[in-house]
PDB file of C-alpha atoms in Angstrom:
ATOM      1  CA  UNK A   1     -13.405 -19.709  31.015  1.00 53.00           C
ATOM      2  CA  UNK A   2     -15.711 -22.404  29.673  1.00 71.00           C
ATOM      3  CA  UNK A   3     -15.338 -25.663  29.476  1.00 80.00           C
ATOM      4  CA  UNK A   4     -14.356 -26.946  25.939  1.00 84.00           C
ATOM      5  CA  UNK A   5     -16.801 -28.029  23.380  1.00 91.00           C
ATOM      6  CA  UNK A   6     -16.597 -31.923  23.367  1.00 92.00           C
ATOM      7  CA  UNK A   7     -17.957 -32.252  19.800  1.00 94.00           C
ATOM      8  CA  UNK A   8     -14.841 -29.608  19.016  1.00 93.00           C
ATOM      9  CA  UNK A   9     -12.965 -31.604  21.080  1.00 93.00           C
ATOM     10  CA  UNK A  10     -13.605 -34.846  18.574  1.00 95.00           C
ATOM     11  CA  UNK A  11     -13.262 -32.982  15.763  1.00 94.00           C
ATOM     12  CA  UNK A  12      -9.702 -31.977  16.559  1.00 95.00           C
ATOM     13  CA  UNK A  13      -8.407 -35.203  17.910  1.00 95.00           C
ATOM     14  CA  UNK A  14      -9.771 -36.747  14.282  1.00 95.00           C
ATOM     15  CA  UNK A  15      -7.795 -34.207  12.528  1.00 95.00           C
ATOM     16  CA  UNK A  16      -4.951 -34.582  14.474  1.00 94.00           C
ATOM     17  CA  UNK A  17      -4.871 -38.701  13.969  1.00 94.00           C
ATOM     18  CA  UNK A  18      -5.389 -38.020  10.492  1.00 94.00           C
ATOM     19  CA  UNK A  19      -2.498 -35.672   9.898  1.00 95.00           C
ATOM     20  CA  UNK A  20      -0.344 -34.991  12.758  1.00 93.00           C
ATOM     21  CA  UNK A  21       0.916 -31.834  11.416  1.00 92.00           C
ATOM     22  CA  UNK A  22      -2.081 -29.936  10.731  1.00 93.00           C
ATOM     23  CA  UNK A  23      -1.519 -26.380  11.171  1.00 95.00           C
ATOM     24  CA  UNK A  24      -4.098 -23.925  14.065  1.00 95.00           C
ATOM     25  CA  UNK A  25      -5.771 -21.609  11.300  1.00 93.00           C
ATOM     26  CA  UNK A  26      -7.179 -25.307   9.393  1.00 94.00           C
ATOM     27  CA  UNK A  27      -8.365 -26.284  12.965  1.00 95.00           C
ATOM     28  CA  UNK A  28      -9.530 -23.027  13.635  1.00 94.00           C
ATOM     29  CA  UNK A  29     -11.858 -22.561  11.180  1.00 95.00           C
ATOM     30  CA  UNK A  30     -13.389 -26.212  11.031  1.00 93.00           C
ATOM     31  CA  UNK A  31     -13.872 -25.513  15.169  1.00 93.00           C
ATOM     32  CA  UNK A  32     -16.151 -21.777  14.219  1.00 94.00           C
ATOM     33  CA  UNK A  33     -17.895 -24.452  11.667  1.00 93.00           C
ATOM     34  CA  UNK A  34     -19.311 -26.543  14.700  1.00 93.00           C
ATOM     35  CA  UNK A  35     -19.373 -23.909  17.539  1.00 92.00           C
ATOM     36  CA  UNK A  36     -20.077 -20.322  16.416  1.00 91.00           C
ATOM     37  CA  UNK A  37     -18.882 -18.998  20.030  1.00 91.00           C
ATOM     38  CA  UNK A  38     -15.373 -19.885  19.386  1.00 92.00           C
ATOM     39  CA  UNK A  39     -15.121 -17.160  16.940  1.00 92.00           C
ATOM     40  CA  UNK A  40     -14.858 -14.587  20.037  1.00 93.00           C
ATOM     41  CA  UNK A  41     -11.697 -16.624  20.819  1.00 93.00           C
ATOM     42  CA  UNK A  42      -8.630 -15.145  19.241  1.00 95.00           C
ATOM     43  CA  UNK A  43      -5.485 -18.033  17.612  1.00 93.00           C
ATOM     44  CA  UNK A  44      -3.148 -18.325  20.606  1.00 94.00           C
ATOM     45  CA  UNK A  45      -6.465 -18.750  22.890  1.00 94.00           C
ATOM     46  CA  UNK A  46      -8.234 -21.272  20.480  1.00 93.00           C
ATOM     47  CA  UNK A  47      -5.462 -23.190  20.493  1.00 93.00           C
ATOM     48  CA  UNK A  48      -4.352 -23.414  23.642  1.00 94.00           C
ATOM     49  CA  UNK A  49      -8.308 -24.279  24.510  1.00 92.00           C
ATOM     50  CA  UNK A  50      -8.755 -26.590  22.236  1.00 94.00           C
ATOM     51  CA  UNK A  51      -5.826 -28.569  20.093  1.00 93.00           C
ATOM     52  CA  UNK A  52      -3.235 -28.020  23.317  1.00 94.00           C
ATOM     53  CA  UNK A  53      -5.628 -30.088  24.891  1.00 93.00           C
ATOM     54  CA  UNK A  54      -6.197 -32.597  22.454  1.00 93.00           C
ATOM     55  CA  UNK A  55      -2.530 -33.306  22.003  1.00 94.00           C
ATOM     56  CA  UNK A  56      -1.889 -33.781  25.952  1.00 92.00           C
ATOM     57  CA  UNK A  57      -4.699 -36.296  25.879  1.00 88.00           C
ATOM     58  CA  UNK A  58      -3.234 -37.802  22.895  1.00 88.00           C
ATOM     59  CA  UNK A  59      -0.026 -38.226  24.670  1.00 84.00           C
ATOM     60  CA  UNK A  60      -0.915 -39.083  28.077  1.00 75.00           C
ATOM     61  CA  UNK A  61      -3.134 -42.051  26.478  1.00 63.00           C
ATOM     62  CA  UNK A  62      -0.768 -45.400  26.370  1.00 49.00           C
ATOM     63  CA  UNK A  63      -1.950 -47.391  23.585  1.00 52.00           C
ATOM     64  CA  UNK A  64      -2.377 -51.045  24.457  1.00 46.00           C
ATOM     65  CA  UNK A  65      -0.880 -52.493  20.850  1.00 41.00           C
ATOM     66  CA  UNK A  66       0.262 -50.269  17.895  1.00 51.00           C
ATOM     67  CA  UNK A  67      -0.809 -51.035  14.950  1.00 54.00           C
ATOM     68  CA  UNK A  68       1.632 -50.437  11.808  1.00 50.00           C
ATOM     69  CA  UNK A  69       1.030 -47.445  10.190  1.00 54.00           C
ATOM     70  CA  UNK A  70      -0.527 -48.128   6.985  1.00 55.00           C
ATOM     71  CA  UNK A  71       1.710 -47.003   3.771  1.00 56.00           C
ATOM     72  CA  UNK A  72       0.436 -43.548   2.071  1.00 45.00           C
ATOM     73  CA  UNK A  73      -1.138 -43.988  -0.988  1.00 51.00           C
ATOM     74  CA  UNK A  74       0.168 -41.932  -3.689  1.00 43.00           C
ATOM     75  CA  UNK A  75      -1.563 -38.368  -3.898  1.00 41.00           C
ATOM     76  CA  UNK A  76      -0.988 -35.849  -6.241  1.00 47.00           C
ATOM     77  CA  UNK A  77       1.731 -33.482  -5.724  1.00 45.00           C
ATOM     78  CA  UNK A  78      -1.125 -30.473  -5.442  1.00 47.00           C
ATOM     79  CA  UNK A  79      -2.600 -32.403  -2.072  1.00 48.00           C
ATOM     80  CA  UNK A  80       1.149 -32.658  -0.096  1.00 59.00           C
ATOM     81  CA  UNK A  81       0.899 -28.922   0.296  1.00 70.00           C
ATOM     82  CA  UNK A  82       3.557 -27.951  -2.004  1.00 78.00           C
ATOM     83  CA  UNK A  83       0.754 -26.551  -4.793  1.00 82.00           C
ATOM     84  CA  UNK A  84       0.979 -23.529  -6.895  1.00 88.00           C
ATOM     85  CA  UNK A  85      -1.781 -20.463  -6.371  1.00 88.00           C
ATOM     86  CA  UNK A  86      -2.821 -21.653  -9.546  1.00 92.00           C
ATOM     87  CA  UNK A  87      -3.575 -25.310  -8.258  1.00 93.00           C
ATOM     88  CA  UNK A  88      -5.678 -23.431  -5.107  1.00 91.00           C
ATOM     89  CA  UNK A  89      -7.785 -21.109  -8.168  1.00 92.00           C
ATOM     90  CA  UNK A  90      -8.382 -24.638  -9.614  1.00 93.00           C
ATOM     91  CA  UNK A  91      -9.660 -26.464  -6.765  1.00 93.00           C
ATOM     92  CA  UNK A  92     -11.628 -23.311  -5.832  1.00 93.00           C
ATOM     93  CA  UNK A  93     -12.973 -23.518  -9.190  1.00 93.00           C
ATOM     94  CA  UNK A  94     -13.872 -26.713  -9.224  1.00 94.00           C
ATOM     95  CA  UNK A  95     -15.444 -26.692  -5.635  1.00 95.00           C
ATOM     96  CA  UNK A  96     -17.631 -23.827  -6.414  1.00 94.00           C
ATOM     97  CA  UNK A  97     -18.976 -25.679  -9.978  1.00 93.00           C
ATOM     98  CA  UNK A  98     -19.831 -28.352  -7.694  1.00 94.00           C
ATOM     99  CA  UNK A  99     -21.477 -26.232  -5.141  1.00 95.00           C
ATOM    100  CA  UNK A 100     -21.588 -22.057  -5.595  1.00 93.00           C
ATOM    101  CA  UNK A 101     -22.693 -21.904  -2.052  1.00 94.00           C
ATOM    102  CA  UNK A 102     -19.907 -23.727  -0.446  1.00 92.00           C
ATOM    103  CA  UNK A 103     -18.156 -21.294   2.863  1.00 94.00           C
ATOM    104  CA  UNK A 104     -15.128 -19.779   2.354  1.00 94.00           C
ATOM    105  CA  UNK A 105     -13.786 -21.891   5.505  1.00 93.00           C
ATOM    106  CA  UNK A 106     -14.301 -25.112   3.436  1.00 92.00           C
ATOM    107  CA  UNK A 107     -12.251 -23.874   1.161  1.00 93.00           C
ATOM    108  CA  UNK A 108      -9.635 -22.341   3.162  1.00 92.00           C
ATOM    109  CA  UNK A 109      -9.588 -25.318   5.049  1.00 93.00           C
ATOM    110  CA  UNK A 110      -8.909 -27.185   1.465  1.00 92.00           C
ATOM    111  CA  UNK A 111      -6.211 -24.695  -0.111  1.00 92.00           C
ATOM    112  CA  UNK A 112      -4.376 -24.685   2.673  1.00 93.00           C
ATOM    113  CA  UNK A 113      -3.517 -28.849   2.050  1.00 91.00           C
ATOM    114  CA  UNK A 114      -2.691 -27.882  -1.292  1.00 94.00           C
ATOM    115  CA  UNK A 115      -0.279 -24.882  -0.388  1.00 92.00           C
ATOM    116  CA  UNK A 116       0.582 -24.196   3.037  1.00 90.00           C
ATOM    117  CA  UNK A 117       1.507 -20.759   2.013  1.00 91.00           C
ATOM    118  CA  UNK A 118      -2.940 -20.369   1.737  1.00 89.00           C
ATOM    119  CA  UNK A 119      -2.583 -20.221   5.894  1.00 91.00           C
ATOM    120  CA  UNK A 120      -0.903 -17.070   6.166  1.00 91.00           C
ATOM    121  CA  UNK A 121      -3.761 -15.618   4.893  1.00 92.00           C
ATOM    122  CA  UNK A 122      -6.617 -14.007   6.757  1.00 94.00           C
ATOM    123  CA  UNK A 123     -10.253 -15.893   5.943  1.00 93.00           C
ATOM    124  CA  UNK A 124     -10.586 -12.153   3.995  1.00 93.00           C
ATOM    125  CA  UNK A 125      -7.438 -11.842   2.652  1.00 94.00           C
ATOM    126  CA  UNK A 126      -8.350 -15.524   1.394  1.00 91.00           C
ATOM    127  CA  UNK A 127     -11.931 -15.137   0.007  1.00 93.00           C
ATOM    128  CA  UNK A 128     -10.453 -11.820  -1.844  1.00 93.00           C
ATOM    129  CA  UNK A 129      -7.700 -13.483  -3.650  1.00 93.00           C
ATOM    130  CA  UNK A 130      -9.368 -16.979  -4.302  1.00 93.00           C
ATOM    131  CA  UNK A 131     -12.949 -17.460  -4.135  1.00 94.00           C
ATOM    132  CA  UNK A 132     -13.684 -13.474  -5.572  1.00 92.00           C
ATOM    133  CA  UNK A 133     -11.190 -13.982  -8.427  1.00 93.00           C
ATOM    134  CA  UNK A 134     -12.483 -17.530  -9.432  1.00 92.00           C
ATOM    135  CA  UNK A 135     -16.313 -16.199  -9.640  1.00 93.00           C
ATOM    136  CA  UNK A 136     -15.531 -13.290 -11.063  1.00 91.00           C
ATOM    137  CA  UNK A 137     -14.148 -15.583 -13.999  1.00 91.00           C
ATOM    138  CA  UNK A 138     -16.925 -17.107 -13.991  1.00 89.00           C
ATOM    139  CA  UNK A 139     -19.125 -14.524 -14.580  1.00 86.00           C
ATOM    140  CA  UNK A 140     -17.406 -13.082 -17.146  1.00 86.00           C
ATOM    141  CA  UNK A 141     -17.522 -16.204 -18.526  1.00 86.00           C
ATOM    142  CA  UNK A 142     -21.081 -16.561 -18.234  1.00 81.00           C
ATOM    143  CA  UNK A 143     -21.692 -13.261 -19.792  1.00 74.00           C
ATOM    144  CA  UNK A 144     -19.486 -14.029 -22.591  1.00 78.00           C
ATOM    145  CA  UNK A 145     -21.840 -17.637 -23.306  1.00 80.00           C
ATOM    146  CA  UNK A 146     -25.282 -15.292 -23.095  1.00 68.00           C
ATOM    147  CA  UNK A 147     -27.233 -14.703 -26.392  1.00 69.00           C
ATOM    148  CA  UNK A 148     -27.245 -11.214 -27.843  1.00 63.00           C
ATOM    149  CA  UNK A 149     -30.540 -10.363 -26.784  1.00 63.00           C
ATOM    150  CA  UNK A 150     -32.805  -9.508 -30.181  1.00 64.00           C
ATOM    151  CA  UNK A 151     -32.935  -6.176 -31.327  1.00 65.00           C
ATOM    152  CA  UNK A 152     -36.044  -4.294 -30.564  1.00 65.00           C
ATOM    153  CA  UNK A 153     -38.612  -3.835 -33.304  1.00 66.00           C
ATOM    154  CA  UNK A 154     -38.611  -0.010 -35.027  1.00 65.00           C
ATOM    155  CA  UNK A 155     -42.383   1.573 -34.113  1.00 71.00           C
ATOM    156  CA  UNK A 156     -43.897   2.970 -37.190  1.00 65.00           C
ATOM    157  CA  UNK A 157     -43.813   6.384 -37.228  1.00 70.00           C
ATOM    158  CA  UNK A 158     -46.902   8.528 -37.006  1.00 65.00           C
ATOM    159  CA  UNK A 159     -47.978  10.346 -39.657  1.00 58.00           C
ATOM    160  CA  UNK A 160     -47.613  14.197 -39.312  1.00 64.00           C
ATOM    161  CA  UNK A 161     -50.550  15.842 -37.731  1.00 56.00           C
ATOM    162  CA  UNK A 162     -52.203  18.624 -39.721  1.00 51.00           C
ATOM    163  CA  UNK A 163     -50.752  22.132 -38.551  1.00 50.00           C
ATOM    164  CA  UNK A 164     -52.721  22.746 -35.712  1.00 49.00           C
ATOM    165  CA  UNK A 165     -52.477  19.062 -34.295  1.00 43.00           C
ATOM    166  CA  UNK A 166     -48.544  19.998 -33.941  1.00 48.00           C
ATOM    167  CA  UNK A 167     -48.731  23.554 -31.988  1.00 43.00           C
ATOM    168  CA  UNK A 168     -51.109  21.598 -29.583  1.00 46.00           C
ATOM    169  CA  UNK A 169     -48.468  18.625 -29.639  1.00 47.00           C
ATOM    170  CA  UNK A 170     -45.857  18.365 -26.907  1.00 48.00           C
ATOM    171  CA  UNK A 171     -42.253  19.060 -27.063  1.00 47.00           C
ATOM    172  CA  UNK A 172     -39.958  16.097 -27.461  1.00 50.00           C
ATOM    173  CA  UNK A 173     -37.303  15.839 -25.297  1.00 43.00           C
ATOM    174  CA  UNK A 174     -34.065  16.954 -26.858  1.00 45.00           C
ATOM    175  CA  UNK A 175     -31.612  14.249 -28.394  1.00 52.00           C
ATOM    176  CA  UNK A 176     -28.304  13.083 -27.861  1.00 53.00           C
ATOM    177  CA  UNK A 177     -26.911  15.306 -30.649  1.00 60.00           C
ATOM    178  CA  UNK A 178     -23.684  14.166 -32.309  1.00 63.00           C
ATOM    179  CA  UNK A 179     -23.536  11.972 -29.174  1.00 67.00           C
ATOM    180  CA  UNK A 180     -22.999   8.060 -29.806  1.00 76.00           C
ATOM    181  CA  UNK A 181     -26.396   7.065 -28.010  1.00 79.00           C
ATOM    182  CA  UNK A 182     -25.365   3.631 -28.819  1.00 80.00           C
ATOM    183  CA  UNK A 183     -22.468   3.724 -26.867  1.00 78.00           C
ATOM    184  CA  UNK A 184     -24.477   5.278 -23.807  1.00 78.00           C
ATOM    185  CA  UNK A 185     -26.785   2.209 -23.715  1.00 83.00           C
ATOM    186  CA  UNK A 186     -24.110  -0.219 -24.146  1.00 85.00           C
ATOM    187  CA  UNK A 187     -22.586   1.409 -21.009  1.00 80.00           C
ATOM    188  CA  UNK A 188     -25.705   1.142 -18.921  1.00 84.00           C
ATOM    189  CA  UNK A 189     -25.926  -2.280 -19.892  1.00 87.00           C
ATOM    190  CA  UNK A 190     -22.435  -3.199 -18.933  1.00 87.00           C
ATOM    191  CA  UNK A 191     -23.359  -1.162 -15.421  1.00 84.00           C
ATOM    192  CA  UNK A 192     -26.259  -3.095 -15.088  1.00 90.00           C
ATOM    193  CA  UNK A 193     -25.145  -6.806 -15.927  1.00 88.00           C
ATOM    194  CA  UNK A 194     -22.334  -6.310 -13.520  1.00 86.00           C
ATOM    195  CA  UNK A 195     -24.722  -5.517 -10.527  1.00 81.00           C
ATOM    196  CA  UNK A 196     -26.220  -8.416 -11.639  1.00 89.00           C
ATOM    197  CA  UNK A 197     -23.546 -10.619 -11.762  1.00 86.00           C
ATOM    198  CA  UNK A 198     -22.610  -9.683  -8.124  1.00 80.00           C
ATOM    199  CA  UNK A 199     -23.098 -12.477  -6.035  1.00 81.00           C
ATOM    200  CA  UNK A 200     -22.178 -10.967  -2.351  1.00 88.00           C
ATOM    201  CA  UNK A 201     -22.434  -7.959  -0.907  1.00 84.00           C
ATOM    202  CA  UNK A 202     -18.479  -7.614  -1.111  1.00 84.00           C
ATOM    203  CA  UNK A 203     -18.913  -7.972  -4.961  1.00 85.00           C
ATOM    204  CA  UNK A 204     -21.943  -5.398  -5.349  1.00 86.00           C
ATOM    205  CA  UNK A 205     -19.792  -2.855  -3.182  1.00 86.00           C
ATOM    206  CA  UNK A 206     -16.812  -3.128  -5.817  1.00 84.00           C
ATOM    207  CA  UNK A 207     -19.116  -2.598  -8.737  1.00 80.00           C
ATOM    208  CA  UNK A 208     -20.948   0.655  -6.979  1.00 85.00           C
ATOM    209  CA  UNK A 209     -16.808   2.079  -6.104  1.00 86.00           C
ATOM    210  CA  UNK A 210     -16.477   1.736  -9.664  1.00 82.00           C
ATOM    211  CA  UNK A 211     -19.895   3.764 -10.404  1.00 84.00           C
ATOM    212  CA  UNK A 212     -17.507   7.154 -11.540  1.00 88.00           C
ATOM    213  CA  UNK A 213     -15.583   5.473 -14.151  1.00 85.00           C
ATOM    214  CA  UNK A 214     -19.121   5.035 -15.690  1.00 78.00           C
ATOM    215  CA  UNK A 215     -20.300   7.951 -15.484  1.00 86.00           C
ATOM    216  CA  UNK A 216     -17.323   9.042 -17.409  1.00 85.00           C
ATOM    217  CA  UNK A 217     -16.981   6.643 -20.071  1.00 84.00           C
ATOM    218  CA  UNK A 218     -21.026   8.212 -20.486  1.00 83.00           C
ATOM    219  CA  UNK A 219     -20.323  11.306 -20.495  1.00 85.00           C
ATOM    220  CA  UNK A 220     -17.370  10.656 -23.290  1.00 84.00           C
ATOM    221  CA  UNK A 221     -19.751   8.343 -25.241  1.00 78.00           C
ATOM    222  CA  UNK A 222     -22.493  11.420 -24.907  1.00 77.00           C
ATOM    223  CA  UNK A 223     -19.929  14.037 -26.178  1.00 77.00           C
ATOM    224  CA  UNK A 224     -18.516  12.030 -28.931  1.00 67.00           C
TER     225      UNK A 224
END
């Protein structure tokens, strides 16, 4: 096995005098942060690699004086762990306004101190329930704020050719019919500003499984 990563190393023994009880996913997924390689480690291995470590060092070390612990100042009751999923959709919200391409470590690594129940989660089971919901908000949101885009201008209509200009004149292609063409391009558009709005490919996959429900509503709007 290789020898631990000593900048890991530091990282976890500054978590660790920061909050004693910080749980292995948190650590976890700071440690991939530094050191890409320990994402071929699984949890139990990780762990006992890296914070096992850290806390024997911890205790083995005999601190000369100790130094009262300073008092906690007063956090909000969101930070202690104890948060509602609505408090994590808030803070990812707020995270991602500040930066849209934050990683979905950061902010498991910052729901998880306001809920504890976040590190049950998988970093996928995570990004699907948090960070997904939270932009797809926002981009419904964002779609809602757009200005109607301006109609576009009727063309004048030809005059009609003399009868031998229209035998020699092409065949239009055949309307809609009854059908609500209207409808139809709304439709596309809706198709179209949702690929658009799809930020990952995770997001552009969903929109694509949802291609047949399109096509129906179409072929409805087409009929009607």
């Amino acid at each position: 096995m290789n020898s631990p990563n000593e900048t890991v190393m530091q990282f976890i023994e500054r978590e660790l005098r920061k909050n004693p009880g910080v749980n292995n996913a948190t650590l976890f997924e700071g440690a991939k942060e530094i050191d890409g390689a320990i994402a071929n480690l699984n949890a139990r291995q990780f762990h006992a690699k890296y914070p096992l470590q850290v806390k024997r060092r911890l205790g083995s070390a005999s601190p000369a004086v100790r130094r009262p612990a300073p008092r906690p100042k007063a956090a909000p009751a969101a930070a202690s762990g104890s948060g509602s999923s609505e408090d994590v959709l808030a803070f990812v919200k707020r995270t991602l306004g500040e930066n849209p391409d934050v990683k979905n470590a950061v902010l498991l690594a910052g729901a998880c101190k306001i809920d504890a129940s976040v590190a049950q989660l998988s970093p996928r089971q995570f990004h699907a329930k948090y960070p997904l919901q939270v932009k797809r908000r926002m981009a419904m949101a964002a779609a809602d704020q757009a200005p109607a885009k301006p109609a576009a201008p009727k063309r004048a209509r030809k005059p009609k050719a003399a009868p031998a200009a229209e035998a020699a004149a092409p065949v239009e292609a055949p309307s809609m019919g009854d059908g609500d063409a209207a409808g139809v391009r709304g439709l596309l558009m809706d198709f179209a500003r949702d690929l658009a709005h799809a930020g990952t490919q995770a997001e552009t996959i969903e929109v694509l499984a949802r291609l047949d429900a399109y096509v129906d509503d179409i072929m409805k709007a087409a009929r009607n």
